[in-house]
GROMACS .gro file of C-alpha atoms in nm:
model
  345
    1UNK     CA    1   1.302   7.624  -4.968
    2UNK     CA    2   1.192   7.836  -5.266
    3UNK     CA    3   0.858   7.654  -5.276
    4UNK     CA    4   0.815   7.703  -4.902
    5UNK     CA    5   0.900   8.073  -4.931
    6UNK     CA    6   0.644   8.112  -5.209
    7UNK     CA    7   0.379   7.944  -4.997
    8UNK     CA    8   0.455   8.184  -4.711
    9UNK     CA    9   0.447   8.478  -4.952
   10UNK     CA   10   0.109   8.351  -5.068
   11UNK     CA   11  -0.013   8.354  -4.708
   12UNK     CA   12   0.135   8.701  -4.663
   13UNK     CA   13  -0.056   8.822  -4.968
   14UNK     CA   14  -0.373   8.662  -4.833
   15UNK     CA   15  -0.317   8.815  -4.489
   16UNK     CA   16  -0.274   9.169  -4.617
   17UNK     CA   17  -0.582   9.139  -4.839
   18UNK     CA   18  -0.781   9.035  -4.531
   19UNK     CA   19  -0.641   9.335  -4.343
   20UNK     CA   20  -0.743   9.574  -4.621
   21UNK     CA   21  -1.086   9.413  -4.643
   22UNK     CA   22  -1.135   9.466  -4.272
   23UNK     CA   23  -1.044   9.834  -4.291
   24UNK     CA   24  -1.263   9.887  -4.599
   25UNK     CA   25  -1.563   9.749  -4.409
   26UNK     CA   26  -1.469   9.921  -4.082
   27UNK     CA   27  -1.435   9.769  -3.739
   28UNK     CA   28  -1.749   9.944  -3.613
   29UNK     CA   29  -2.055  10.117  -3.753
   30UNK     CA   30  -1.904  10.465  -3.786
   31UNK     CA   31  -1.584  10.350  -3.960
   32UNK     CA   32  -1.507  10.243  -4.318
   33UNK     CA   33  -1.824  10.172  -4.514
   34UNK     CA   34  -2.035  10.242  -4.203
   35UNK     CA   35  -2.225   9.916  -4.230
   36UNK     CA   36  -2.499   9.803  -3.993
   37UNK     CA   37  -2.416   9.555  -3.720
   38UNK     CA   38  -2.668   9.305  -3.859
   39UNK     CA   39  -2.548   9.330  -4.221
   40UNK     CA   40  -2.363   9.073  -4.431
   41UNK     CA   41  -2.057   9.302  -4.427
   42UNK     CA   42  -2.041   9.297  -4.048
   43UNK     CA   43  -2.079   8.919  -4.059
   44UNK     CA   44  -1.791   8.899  -4.307
   45UNK     CA   45  -1.578   9.123  -4.087
   46UNK     CA   46  -1.656   8.913  -3.779
   47UNK     CA   47  -1.590   8.584  -3.958
   48UNK     CA   48  -1.241   8.697  -4.066
   49UNK     CA   49  -1.154   8.885  -3.747
   50UNK     CA   50  -0.976   8.588  -3.588
   51UNK     CA   51  -0.744   8.547  -3.890
   52UNK     CA   52  -0.624   8.887  -4.009
   53UNK     CA   53  -0.364   9.008  -3.763
   54UNK     CA   54  -0.290   8.658  -3.623
   55UNK     CA   55  -0.185   8.534  -3.969
   56UNK     CA   56   0.021   8.848  -4.027
   57UNK     CA   57   0.192   8.801  -3.690
   58UNK     CA   58   0.250   8.426  -3.726
   59UNK     CA   59   0.424   8.497  -4.056
   60UNK     CA   60   0.646   8.752  -3.878
   61UNK     CA   61   0.742   8.486  -3.626
   62UNK     CA   62   0.819   8.238  -3.902
   63UNK     CA   63   1.031   8.494  -4.089
   64UNK     CA   64   1.222   8.566  -3.769
   65UNK     CA   65   1.339   8.203  -3.754
   66UNK     CA   66   1.515   8.247  -4.088
   67UNK     CA   67   1.756   8.496  -3.929
   68UNK     CA   68   1.724   8.467  -3.551
   69UNK     CA   69   1.926   8.694  -3.328
   70UNK     CA   70   2.238   8.584  -3.146
   71UNK     CA   71   2.407   8.732  -2.840
   72UNK     CA   72   2.644   8.911  -3.076
   73UNK     CA   73   2.363   9.065  -3.286
   74UNK     CA   74   2.127   9.153  -2.999
   75UNK     CA   75   2.165   9.533  -3.016
   76UNK     CA   76   2.188   9.541  -3.395
   77UNK     CA   77   1.871   9.332  -3.420
   78UNK     CA   78   1.666   9.566  -3.201
   79UNK     CA   79   1.803   9.874  -3.375
   80UNK     CA   80   1.692   9.725  -3.706
   81UNK     CA   81   1.342   9.655  -3.575
   82UNK     CA   82   1.316  10.008  -3.435
   83UNK     CA   83   1.407  10.147  -3.776
   84UNK     CA   84   1.174   9.911  -3.959
   85UNK     CA   85   0.870   9.966  -3.735
   86UNK     CA   86   0.898  10.291  -3.541
   87UNK     CA   87   1.037  10.519  -3.811
   88UNK     CA   88   0.741  10.448  -4.048
   89UNK     CA   89   0.508  10.480  -3.748
   90UNK     CA   90   0.619  10.839  -3.705
   91UNK     CA   91   0.651  10.929  -4.074
   92UNK     CA   92   0.344  10.755  -4.217
   93UNK     CA   93   0.142  10.819  -3.902
   94UNK     CA   94   0.213  11.190  -3.929
   95UNK     CA   95   0.127  11.189  -4.300
   96UNK     CA   96  -0.198  11.006  -4.226
   97UNK     CA   97  -0.288  11.253  -3.952
   98UNK     CA   98  -0.224  11.555  -4.174
   99UNK     CA   99  -0.424  11.397  -4.457
  100UNK     CA  100  -0.723  11.345  -4.228
  101UNK     CA  101  -0.683  11.698  -4.095
  102UNK     CA  102  -0.713  11.863  -4.436
  103UNK     CA  103  -0.939  11.618  -4.622
  104UNK     CA  104  -1.317  11.668  -4.608
  105UNK     CA  105  -1.544  11.365  -4.586
  106UNK     CA  106  -1.334  11.146  -4.355
  107UNK     CA  107  -1.520  10.929  -4.105
  108UNK     CA  108  -1.381  11.112  -3.804
  109UNK     CA  109  -1.252  11.466  -3.786
  110UNK     CA  110  -0.922  11.527  -3.609
  111UNK     CA  111  -0.777  11.838  -3.449
  112UNK     CA  112  -0.418  11.953  -3.463
  113UNK     CA  113  -0.401  11.931  -3.083
  114UNK     CA  114  -0.435  11.551  -3.112
  115UNK     CA  115  -0.115  11.508  -3.313
  116UNK     CA  116   0.084  11.389  -3.012
  117UNK     CA  117  -0.143  11.085  -2.981
  118UNK     CA  118   0.028  10.929  -3.283
  119UNK     CA  119   0.334  10.864  -3.071
  120UNK     CA  120   0.171  10.775  -2.737
  121UNK     CA  121  -0.155  10.589  -2.795
  122UNK     CA  122  -0.254  10.331  -3.050
  123UNK     CA  123  -0.341  10.536  -3.357
  124UNK     CA  124  -0.603  10.372  -3.576
  125UNK     CA  125  -0.452  10.097  -3.792
  126UNK     CA  126  -0.094  10.184  -3.690
  127UNK     CA  127  -0.135  10.038  -3.341
  128UNK     CA  128   0.027   9.724  -3.480
  129UNK     CA  129   0.370   9.881  -3.535
  130UNK     CA  130   0.468   9.971  -3.176
  131UNK     CA  131   0.299   9.658  -3.043
  132UNK     CA  132   0.501   9.438  -3.279
  133UNK     CA  133   0.816   9.624  -3.180
  134UNK     CA  134   0.756   9.534  -2.815
  135UNK     CA  135   0.699   9.175  -2.925
  136UNK     CA  136   1.048   9.176  -3.076
  137UNK     CA  137   1.190   9.327  -2.756
  138UNK     CA  138   1.039   9.053  -2.540
  139UNK     CA  139   1.131   8.778  -2.786
  140UNK     CA  140   1.487   8.913  -2.799
  141UNK     CA  141   1.537   8.860  -2.427
  142UNK     CA  142   1.374   8.516  -2.443
  143UNK     CA  143   1.600   8.418  -2.733
  144UNK     CA  144   1.905   8.567  -2.562
  145UNK     CA  145   1.844   8.317  -2.282
  146UNK     CA  146   1.781   8.040  -2.539
  147UNK     CA  147   1.446   7.953  -2.380
  148UNK     CA  148   1.278   7.832  -2.700
  149UNK     CA  149   1.544   7.606  -2.846
  150UNK     CA  150   1.344   7.294  -2.756
  151UNK     CA  151   0.980   7.203  -2.806
  152UNK     CA  152   0.934   7.188  -2.429
  153UNK     CA  153   1.081   7.534  -2.377
  154UNK     CA  154   0.877   7.674  -2.664
  155UNK     CA  155   0.557   7.522  -2.522
  156UNK     CA  156   0.623   7.669  -2.178
  157UNK     CA  157   0.685   8.016  -2.323
  158UNK     CA  158   0.369   7.988  -2.535
  159UNK     CA  159   0.160   7.894  -2.230
  160UNK     CA  160   0.305   8.183  -2.030
  161UNK     CA  161   0.223   8.425  -2.314
  162UNK     CA  162  -0.138   8.301  -2.319
  163UNK     CA  163  -0.161   8.342  -1.942
  164UNK     CA  164  -0.028   8.698  -1.970
  165UNK     CA  165  -0.290   8.775  -2.235
  166UNK     CA  166  -0.558   8.631  -2.008
  167UNK     CA  167  -0.440   8.855  -1.723
  168UNK     CA  168  -0.453   9.153  -1.959
  169UNK     CA  169  -0.807   9.061  -2.063
  170UNK     CA  170  -0.920   9.041  -1.701
  171UNK     CA  171  -0.737   9.327  -1.531
  172UNK     CA  172  -0.629   9.570  -1.805
  173UNK     CA  173  -0.941   9.600  -2.019
  174UNK     CA  174  -0.972   9.975  -1.956
  175UNK     CA  175  -0.600  10.053  -1.974
  176UNK     CA  176  -0.504  10.266  -2.277
  177UNK     CA  177  -0.258  10.110  -2.518
  178UNK     CA  178   0.030  10.337  -2.417
  179UNK     CA  179   0.316  10.306  -2.667
  180UNK     CA  180   0.162   9.982  -2.797
  181UNK     CA  181   0.247   9.781  -2.486
  182UNK     CA  182  -0.106   9.653  -2.423
  183UNK     CA  183  -0.138   9.539  -2.785
  184UNK     CA  184   0.183   9.340  -2.745
  185UNK     CA  185   0.006   9.091  -2.518
  186UNK     CA  186  -0.238   9.006  -2.798
  187UNK     CA  187   0.028   8.959  -3.066
  188UNK     CA  188   0.299   8.768  -2.884
  189UNK     CA  189   0.126   8.425  -2.864
  190UNK     CA  190   0.084   8.428  -3.242
  191UNK     CA  191   0.444   8.535  -3.296
  192UNK     CA  192   0.554   8.242  -3.080
  193UNK     CA  193   0.335   8.011  -3.289
  194UNK     CA  194   0.521   8.138  -3.595
  195UNK     CA  195   0.853   8.058  -3.430
  196UNK     CA  196   0.729   7.707  -3.358
  197UNK     CA  197   0.621   7.657  -3.720
  198UNK     CA  198   0.960   7.770  -3.846
  199UNK     CA  199   1.170   7.590  -3.588
  200UNK     CA  200   1.004   7.259  -3.501
  201UNK     CA  201   0.929   7.091  -3.831
  202UNK     CA  202   0.889   6.746  -3.678
  203UNK     CA  203   0.603   6.866  -3.459
  204UNK     CA  204   0.432   7.079  -3.722
  205UNK     CA  205   0.444   6.799  -3.981
  206UNK     CA  206   0.329   6.526  -3.741
  207UNK     CA  207   0.006   6.381  -3.880
  208UNK     CA  208  -0.156   6.338  -3.539
  209UNK     CA  209  -0.067   6.694  -3.435
  210UNK     CA  210  -0.192   6.840  -3.764
  211UNK     CA  211  -0.513   6.636  -3.740
  212UNK     CA  212  -0.576   6.767  -3.388
  213UNK     CA  213  -0.510   7.125  -3.502
  214UNK     CA  214  -0.747   7.081  -3.796
  215UNK     CA  215  -1.020   6.940  -3.572
  216UNK     CA  216  -0.982   7.223  -3.319
  217UNK     CA  217  -0.981   7.479  -3.598
  218UNK     CA  218  -1.305   7.346  -3.748
  219UNK     CA  219  -1.459   7.324  -3.401
  220UNK     CA  220  -1.360   7.683  -3.328
  221UNK     CA  221  -1.510   7.806  -3.656
  222UNK     CA  222  -1.836   7.623  -3.582
  223UNK     CA  223  -1.854   7.780  -3.235
  224UNK     CA  224  -1.776   8.122  -3.381
  225UNK     CA  225  -2.057   8.091  -3.637
  226UNK     CA  226  -2.305   7.959  -3.381
  227UNK     CA  227  -2.221   8.257  -3.162
  228UNK     CA  228  -2.283   8.502  -3.446
  229UNK     CA  229  -2.624   8.351  -3.521
  230UNK     CA  230  -2.712   8.351  -3.148
  231UNK     CA  231  -2.747   7.974  -3.134
  232UNK     CA  232  -2.513   7.972  -2.837
  233UNK     CA  233  -2.397   8.253  -2.613
  234UNK     CA  234  -2.042   8.308  -2.496
  235UNK     CA  235  -1.964   8.567  -2.229
  236UNK     CA  236  -1.648   8.674  -2.409
  237UNK     CA  237  -1.576   8.597  -2.773
  238UNK     CA  238  -1.362   8.882  -2.905
  239UNK     CA  239  -1.046   8.838  -3.108
  240UNK     CA  240  -0.831   8.804  -2.794
  241UNK     CA  241  -1.071   8.563  -2.624
  242UNK     CA  242  -0.995   8.192  -2.578
  243UNK     CA  243  -1.207   8.126  -2.888
  244UNK     CA  244  -1.015   8.388  -3.085
  245UNK     CA  245  -0.684   8.233  -2.980
  246UNK     CA  246  -0.808   7.884  -3.064
  247UNK     CA  247  -0.918   7.979  -3.415
  248UNK     CA  248  -0.620   8.205  -3.483
  249UNK     CA  249  -0.353   7.962  -3.365
  250UNK     CA  250  -0.492   7.641  -3.509
  251UNK     CA  251  -0.604   7.811  -3.830
  252UNK     CA  252  -0.261   7.953  -3.906
  253UNK     CA  253  -0.093   7.620  -3.836
  254UNK     CA  254  -0.332   7.449  -4.078
  255UNK     CA  255  -0.280   7.719  -4.343
  256UNK     CA  256   0.097   7.674  -4.323
  257UNK     CA  257   0.054   7.300  -4.373
  258UNK     CA  258  -0.161   7.346  -4.685
  259UNK     CA  259   0.133   7.519  -4.861
  260UNK     CA  260  -0.086   7.699  -5.109
  261UNK     CA  261   0.099   7.885  -5.386
  262UNK     CA  262  -0.066   8.154  -5.596
  263UNK     CA  263   0.150   8.381  -5.809
  264UNK     CA  264  -0.076   8.684  -5.768
  265UNK     CA  265  -0.077   8.648  -5.391
  266UNK     CA  266   0.300   8.594  -5.399
  267UNK     CA  267   0.338   8.924  -5.584
  268UNK     CA  268   0.105   9.109  -5.348
  269UNK     CA  269   0.279   8.950  -5.050
  270UNK     CA  270   0.605   9.106  -5.160
  271UNK     CA  271   0.449   9.448  -5.103
  272UNK     CA  272   0.256   9.356  -4.788
  273UNK     CA  273   0.432   9.603  -4.558
  274UNK     CA  274   0.378   9.897  -4.793
  275UNK     CA  275   0.016   9.790  -4.842
  276UNK     CA  276  -0.032   9.784  -4.466
  277UNK     CA  277   0.122  10.130  -4.428
  278UNK     CA  278  -0.047  10.305  -4.719
  279UNK     CA  279  -0.367  10.119  -4.806
  280UNK     CA  280  -0.583  10.355  -4.602
  281UNK     CA  281  -0.493  10.641  -4.836
  282UNK     CA  282  -0.637  10.443  -5.127
  283UNK     CA  283  -0.939  10.294  -4.952
  284UNK     CA  284  -1.057  10.615  -4.788
  285UNK     CA  285  -1.001  10.838  -5.091
  286UNK     CA  286  -1.175  10.599  -5.331
  287UNK     CA  287  -1.473  10.568  -5.094
  288UNK     CA  288  -1.501  10.946  -5.059
  289UNK     CA  289  -1.477  11.000  -5.436
  290UNK     CA  290  -1.734  10.730  -5.514
  291UNK     CA  291  -1.982  10.878  -5.266
  292UNK     CA  292  -1.924  11.228  -5.408
  293UNK     CA  293  -1.999  11.092  -5.756
  294UNK     CA  294  -2.321  10.934  -5.636
  295UNK     CA  295  -2.210  10.570  -5.623
  296UNK     CA  296  -2.358  10.433  -5.303
  297UNK     CA  297  -2.374  10.064  -5.394
  298UNK     CA  298  -2.187   9.886  -5.117
  299UNK     CA  299  -2.054   9.610  -5.343
  300UNK     CA  300  -1.905   9.867  -5.581
  301UNK     CA  301  -1.755  10.067  -5.293
  302UNK     CA  302  -1.609   9.752  -5.139
  303UNK     CA  303  -1.452   9.616  -5.458
  304UNK     CA  304  -1.315   9.950  -5.579
  305UNK     CA  305  -1.180  10.046  -5.236
  306UNK     CA  306  -1.018   9.705  -5.191
  307UNK     CA  307  -0.856   9.719  -5.535
  308UNK     CA  308  -0.731  10.077  -5.497
  309UNK     CA  309  -0.614  10.000  -5.144
  310UNK     CA  310  -0.383   9.732  -5.283
  311UNK     CA  311  -0.268   9.897  -5.606
  312UNK     CA  312  -0.187  10.244  -5.468
  313UNK     CA  313   0.060  10.123  -5.201
  314UNK     CA  314   0.240   9.905  -5.458
  315UNK     CA  315   0.288  10.210  -5.680
  316UNK     CA  316   0.397  10.417  -5.380
  317UNK     CA  317   0.661  10.162  -5.280
  318UNK     CA  318   0.797  10.135  -5.634
  319UNK     CA  319   0.846  10.513  -5.631
  320UNK     CA  320   0.973  10.587  -5.280
  321UNK     CA  321   1.207  10.288  -5.274
  322UNK     CA  322   1.420  10.466  -5.535
  323UNK     CA  323   1.526  10.740  -5.293
  324UNK     CA  324   1.734  10.698  -4.978
  325UNK     CA  325   1.537  10.933  -4.754
  326UNK     CA  326   1.189  10.819  -4.853
  327UNK     CA  327   1.270  10.448  -4.832
  328UNK     CA  328   1.413  10.511  -4.485
  329UNK     CA  329   1.128  10.727  -4.354
  330UNK     CA  330   0.828  10.557  -4.510
  331UNK     CA  331   0.941  10.194  -4.538
  332UNK     CA  332   1.193  10.174  -4.255
  333UNK     CA  333   1.460  10.039  -4.486
  334UNK     CA  334   1.831  10.108  -4.471
  335UNK     CA  335   1.941  10.455  -4.575
  336UNK     CA  336   2.092  10.335  -4.900
  337UNK     CA  337   1.972  10.255  -5.247
  338UNK     CA  338   1.888   9.887  -5.316
  339UNK     CA  339   2.116   9.693  -5.547
  340UNK     CA  340   1.861   9.416  -5.594
  341UNK     CA  341   1.543   9.277  -5.439
  342UNK     CA  342   1.738   9.099  -5.168
  343UNK     CA  343   1.851   9.428  -5.018
  344UNK     CA  344   1.502   9.524  -4.902
  345UNK     CA  345   1.566   9.503  -4.530
   0.00000   0.00000   0.00000
């Protein structure tokens, strides 16, 4: 179990590094490093797009299976997820907004009148928090009815979640992500994959199944690359497209089977939530400072921003975790001081 946990922590460290890399580059030309759409950086962003949040979410589903809810813990479970996800959304989101409001040189200026959007719409990188909360709400009701206790039940729920995402992609493309509900449809299939990995070991370790997943993963990557280089043309190939789902689902299953362990990634993985919450303060500030000092080399900006974006949140967590109020507001942890590492809930 310890070896398995370390392999998952390794994946968690890898996942958060990919997330930070994506935000350093920027998801479009006027964000992050403001790279051109035909640049290597945009190619790198596109190539990793199908992995970042899917891997993060699959890991969340796997972790859930370690302590699944019961009918007796239903309310307590959801209260805990609200504290863990929504409290930092408000606290860190507000801090992020104020920082952008008063800091010169940010990619997009904000106005104080927009502050309410933090709590209603998806707000930059923090869209993930309310969307994941709704995933837990839906999963809670599914688990309350014990609908995923068998491989058959799990498969049916997975198929339904994919169909719901397809409906969203067809009919709700212009609908704003109010309170993170629209984003939930994208995340929930990957969360269910994580539950399957954690719950159905016989399936996930079956050589034929793993071979099929590996083949589909490689096929999906090939199609993705051919699409980027305009060898083939797909009408819809975004991260929530059938191709995105294929690569994200099969790729995460294969990564879990590899069971890679790297002590540096294990260490970083232990701070993954804080890195997600606070990395933007390090990446944006380092980019602004470098540009002010005359460093415009994109490789330097990328490496420095990535490094600072990982180190700064680790330092922040080590500091704020020592105080009841800050660990509650900014990490969503229980309003009490930790006795040991196992109390970080």
